Short mmCIF file of N, CA and C in Angstrom, two decimals:
data_model
loop_
_atom_site.label_atom_id
_atom_site.label_comp_id
_atom_site.label_asym_id
_atom_site.label_seq_id
_atom_site.Cartn_x
_atom_site.Cartn_y
_atom_site.Cartn_z
N TYR A 1 96.03 114.61 89.41
CA TYR A 1 96.88 113.46 89.23
C TYR A 1 97.00 113.15 87.74
N SER A 2 98.21 112.94 87.32
CA SER A 2 98.40 112.50 85.95
C SER A 2 99.75 111.81 85.85
N GLY A 3 99.83 110.89 84.92
CA GLY A 3 101.07 110.18 84.72
C GLY A 3 101.28 108.99 85.64
N GLU A 4 100.32 108.71 86.53
CA GLU A 4 100.45 107.55 87.41
C GLU A 4 100.03 106.28 86.69
N GLN A 5 100.67 105.20 87.05
CA GLN A 5 100.30 103.89 86.53
C GLN A 5 100.29 102.90 87.69
N VAL A 6 99.46 101.88 87.56
CA VAL A 6 99.43 100.81 88.55
C VAL A 6 100.09 99.59 87.93
N GLU A 7 101.10 99.07 88.61
CA GLU A 7 101.77 97.86 88.16
C GLU A 7 101.34 96.71 89.06
N TYR A 8 100.91 95.62 88.46
CA TYR A 8 100.52 94.42 89.21
C TYR A 8 101.76 93.56 89.38
N LEU A 9 102.12 93.27 90.63
CA LEU A 9 103.36 92.56 90.91
C LEU A 9 103.14 91.06 91.08
N LYS A 10 102.26 90.68 91.99
CA LYS A 10 101.97 89.25 92.15
C LYS A 10 100.70 89.05 92.96
N GLU A 11 100.19 87.84 92.85
CA GLU A 11 98.98 87.45 93.57
C GLU A 11 99.30 86.21 94.38
N ARG A 12 98.69 86.12 95.55
CA ARG A 12 98.80 84.91 96.37
C ARG A 12 97.41 84.54 96.84
N GLU A 13 97.11 83.28 96.77
CA GLU A 13 95.80 82.79 97.22
C GLU A 13 96.03 81.62 98.15
N LYS A 14 95.38 81.66 99.31
CA LYS A 14 95.47 80.56 100.27
C LYS A 14 94.08 80.35 100.84
N GLY A 15 93.42 79.31 100.33
CA GLY A 15 92.06 79.02 100.80
C GLY A 15 91.12 80.15 100.41
N GLU A 16 90.45 80.69 101.41
CA GLU A 16 89.48 81.76 101.14
C GLU A 16 90.09 83.16 101.20
N PHE A 17 91.43 83.23 101.39
CA PHE A 17 92.10 84.52 101.45
C PHE A 17 93.02 84.70 100.25
N ALA A 18 93.20 85.96 99.84
CA ALA A 18 94.12 86.27 98.75
C ALA A 18 94.71 87.65 98.98
N GLU A 19 95.85 87.88 98.33
CA GLU A 19 96.48 89.19 98.38
C GLU A 19 96.98 89.52 96.98
N VAL A 20 96.71 90.73 96.54
CA VAL A 20 97.19 91.22 95.26
C VAL A 20 98.15 92.37 95.55
N GLN A 21 99.40 92.19 95.15
CA GLN A 21 100.41 93.22 95.38
C GLN A 21 100.57 94.06 94.12
N THR A 22 100.48 95.36 94.32
CA THR A 22 100.64 96.31 93.22
C THR A 22 101.54 97.44 93.69
N LYS A 23 101.86 98.32 92.78
CA LYS A 23 102.49 99.58 93.17
C LYS A 23 102.01 100.66 92.23
N VAL A 24 101.84 101.84 92.78
CA VAL A 24 101.47 103.01 92.00
C VAL A 24 102.77 103.71 91.64
N VAL A 25 102.97 103.91 90.36
CA VAL A 25 104.22 104.48 89.87
C VAL A 25 103.93 105.82 89.21
N SER A 26 104.64 106.84 89.66
CA SER A 26 104.57 108.16 89.02
C SER A 26 106.00 108.56 88.69
N PRO A 27 106.17 109.65 87.97
CA PRO A 27 107.54 110.06 87.63
C PRO A 27 108.43 110.30 88.86
N LYS A 28 107.82 110.65 90.00
CA LYS A 28 108.62 111.00 91.17
C LYS A 28 108.65 109.95 92.27
N VAL A 29 107.66 109.04 92.30
CA VAL A 29 107.56 108.14 93.45
C VAL A 29 106.91 106.81 93.06
N GLN A 30 107.25 105.78 93.83
CA GLN A 30 106.60 104.47 93.69
C GLN A 30 106.02 104.11 95.06
N ILE A 31 104.73 103.80 95.10
CA ILE A 31 104.06 103.51 96.36
C ILE A 31 103.48 102.10 96.32
N PRO A 32 103.94 101.22 97.23
CA PRO A 32 103.34 99.89 97.31
C PRO A 32 101.88 99.99 97.74
N LEU A 33 101.02 99.25 97.06
CA LEU A 33 99.58 99.27 97.35
C LEU A 33 99.07 97.84 97.20
N ASP A 34 98.77 97.22 98.34
CA ASP A 34 98.35 95.82 98.34
C ASP A 34 96.89 95.71 98.76
N TYR A 35 96.21 94.75 98.15
CA TYR A 35 94.80 94.50 98.45
C TYR A 35 94.68 93.13 99.09
N ARG A 36 93.98 93.06 100.22
CA ARG A 36 93.72 91.78 100.88
C ARG A 36 92.25 91.44 100.68
N LEU A 37 92.02 90.22 100.23
CA LEU A 37 90.67 89.82 99.85
C LEU A 37 90.23 88.57 100.61
N LEU A 38 88.92 88.44 100.73
CA LEU A 38 88.28 87.28 101.34
C LEU A 38 87.20 86.80 100.39
N GLN A 39 87.18 85.50 100.15
CA GLN A 39 86.13 84.95 99.28
C GLN A 39 84.95 84.54 100.15
N LYS A 40 83.79 85.10 99.81
CA LYS A 40 82.58 84.82 100.57
C LYS A 40 81.45 84.60 99.57
N ASN A 41 80.77 83.47 99.71
CA ASN A 41 79.67 83.12 98.81
C ASN A 41 80.09 83.17 97.34
N GLY A 42 81.31 82.72 97.07
CA GLY A 42 81.80 82.66 95.70
C GLY A 42 82.29 83.97 95.12
N GLU A 43 82.30 85.04 95.90
CA GLU A 43 82.75 86.35 95.42
C GLU A 43 83.94 86.82 96.25
N TRP A 44 84.91 87.42 95.57
CA TRP A 44 86.05 88.01 96.26
C TRP A 44 85.71 89.42 96.70
N ARG A 45 86.02 89.72 97.96
CA ARG A 45 85.75 91.05 98.51
C ARG A 45 87.01 91.59 99.18
N VAL A 46 87.31 92.84 98.92
CA VAL A 46 88.47 93.48 99.55
C VAL A 46 88.10 93.80 100.99
N TYR A 47 88.93 93.33 101.94
CA TYR A 47 88.69 93.64 103.34
C TYR A 47 89.77 94.54 103.94
N ASP A 48 90.87 94.73 103.21
CA ASP A 48 91.92 95.62 103.70
C ASP A 48 92.73 96.12 102.52
N VAL A 49 93.24 97.33 102.66
CA VAL A 49 94.16 97.92 101.69
C VAL A 49 95.39 98.35 102.48
N VAL A 50 96.56 97.95 102.01
CA VAL A 50 97.81 98.30 102.69
C VAL A 50 98.57 99.26 101.78
N ILE A 51 98.75 100.48 102.26
CA ILE A 51 99.42 101.53 101.48
C ILE A 51 100.78 101.80 102.10
N ASP A 52 101.82 101.53 101.34
CA ASP A 52 103.19 101.75 101.79
C ASP A 52 103.43 101.10 103.16
N GLY A 53 102.89 99.89 103.33
CA GLY A 53 103.09 99.13 104.56
C GLY A 53 102.12 99.43 105.69
N VAL A 54 101.19 100.36 105.48
CA VAL A 54 100.23 100.74 106.52
C VAL A 54 98.86 100.17 106.18
N SER A 55 98.34 99.33 107.07
CA SER A 55 97.04 98.70 106.88
C SER A 55 95.92 99.67 107.26
N LEU A 56 95.03 99.94 106.32
CA LEU A 56 93.89 100.82 106.63
C LEU A 56 92.99 100.19 107.67
N MET A 57 92.81 98.86 107.60
CA MET A 57 91.96 98.18 108.57
C MET A 57 92.52 98.35 109.99
N LYS A 58 93.81 98.12 110.17
CA LYS A 58 94.41 98.26 111.49
C LYS A 58 94.37 99.71 111.96
N ASN A 59 94.58 100.63 111.03
CA ASN A 59 94.55 102.05 111.37
C ASN A 59 93.16 102.44 111.88
N TYR A 60 92.12 102.08 111.13
CA TYR A 60 90.76 102.41 111.55
C TYR A 60 90.39 101.69 112.83
N ARG A 61 90.81 100.44 112.96
CA ARG A 61 90.51 99.68 114.18
C ARG A 61 91.08 100.40 115.41
N GLY A 62 92.31 100.89 115.29
CA GLY A 62 92.93 101.63 116.39
C GLY A 62 92.19 102.91 116.71
N GLN A 63 91.81 103.66 115.67
CA GLN A 63 91.06 104.90 115.89
C GLN A 63 89.72 104.62 116.55
N PHE A 64 89.02 103.61 116.05
CA PHE A 64 87.70 103.27 116.60
C PHE A 64 87.82 102.83 118.05
N SER A 65 88.85 102.04 118.37
CA SER A 65 89.04 101.57 119.75
C SER A 65 89.29 102.73 120.69
N ARG A 66 90.09 103.71 120.26
CA ARG A 66 90.36 104.87 121.12
C ARG A 66 89.08 105.64 121.41
N ILE A 67 88.24 105.83 120.40
CA ILE A 67 86.99 106.57 120.61
C ILE A 67 86.07 105.79 121.54
N ILE A 68 85.94 104.49 121.32
CA ILE A 68 85.07 103.66 122.17
C ILE A 68 85.58 103.66 123.60
N ASN A 69 86.90 103.51 123.79
CA ASN A 69 87.47 103.46 125.14
C ASN A 69 87.38 104.80 125.87
N SER A 70 87.51 105.90 125.14
CA SER A 70 87.46 107.21 125.80
C SER A 70 86.04 107.73 125.92
N SER A 71 85.13 107.25 125.10
CA SER A 71 83.73 107.71 125.13
C SER A 71 82.81 106.51 125.19
N SER A 72 82.27 106.17 124.03
CA SER A 72 81.33 105.04 123.96
C SER A 72 81.18 104.60 122.51
N PHE A 73 80.55 103.46 122.34
CA PHE A 73 80.25 102.98 120.99
C PHE A 73 79.31 103.95 120.29
N GLU A 74 78.36 104.49 121.03
CA GLU A 74 77.42 105.46 120.46
C GLU A 74 78.16 106.71 119.97
N ALA A 75 79.19 107.14 120.70
CA ALA A 75 79.99 108.30 120.27
C ALA A 75 80.69 108.00 118.94
N LEU A 76 81.19 106.77 118.80
CA LEU A 76 81.81 106.38 117.53
C LEU A 76 80.80 106.44 116.40
N LEU A 77 79.61 105.87 116.62
CA LEU A 77 78.58 105.89 115.59
C LEU A 77 78.20 107.32 115.21
N GLU A 78 78.08 108.18 116.19
CA GLU A 78 77.72 109.57 115.92
C GLU A 78 78.79 110.25 115.08
N LYS A 79 80.06 109.99 115.41
CA LYS A 79 81.16 110.58 114.66
C LYS A 79 81.15 110.08 113.21
N LEU A 80 80.91 108.79 113.02
CA LEU A 80 80.85 108.22 111.67
C LEU A 80 79.67 108.78 110.88
N ARG A 81 78.52 108.90 111.54
CA ARG A 81 77.34 109.47 110.86
C ARG A 81 77.61 110.91 110.44
N SER A 82 78.25 111.66 111.31
CA SER A 82 78.55 113.06 111.02
C SER A 82 79.47 113.17 109.80
N LYS A 83 80.50 112.32 109.75
CA LYS A 83 81.41 112.34 108.60
C LYS A 83 80.70 111.90 107.32
N ALA A 84 79.81 110.91 107.44
CA ALA A 84 79.06 110.44 106.27
C ALA A 84 78.16 111.55 105.75
N ASP A 85 77.53 112.28 106.67
CA ASP A 85 76.66 113.39 106.26
C ASP A 85 77.45 114.47 105.55
N LEU A 86 78.67 114.75 106.01
CA LEU A 86 79.51 115.75 105.35
C LEU A 86 79.86 115.32 103.93
N GLY A 87 80.07 114.02 103.75
CA GLY A 87 80.44 113.49 102.44
C GLY A 87 79.30 113.47 101.45
N THR A 88 78.05 113.46 101.94
CA THR A 88 76.91 113.37 101.03
C THR A 88 76.25 114.71 100.78
N SER A 89 76.62 115.73 101.55
CA SER A 89 75.99 117.05 101.32
C SER A 89 76.66 117.73 100.13
N SER A 90 75.88 118.54 99.41
CA SER A 90 76.46 119.20 98.24
C SER A 90 76.72 120.65 98.48
#
């Protein structure tokens, strides 16, 4: 990746929730990238990232629900552990 820039468009804050709207700009494409935050114990924490209109939180929630409904919660945990192990092995 090279030549990309992040442009900050606007921020909205309502109580303990906030959203920061940005876009990633490259010579060929512009991709909306929004961050949804929650303030907890005086600190802002990102709880969702929306890429080109697609919420990662909703996407993962749907995937997790399908695994739990077709198998079990334990099957979901095993799948997540397996992926985490792949990411940490060298």
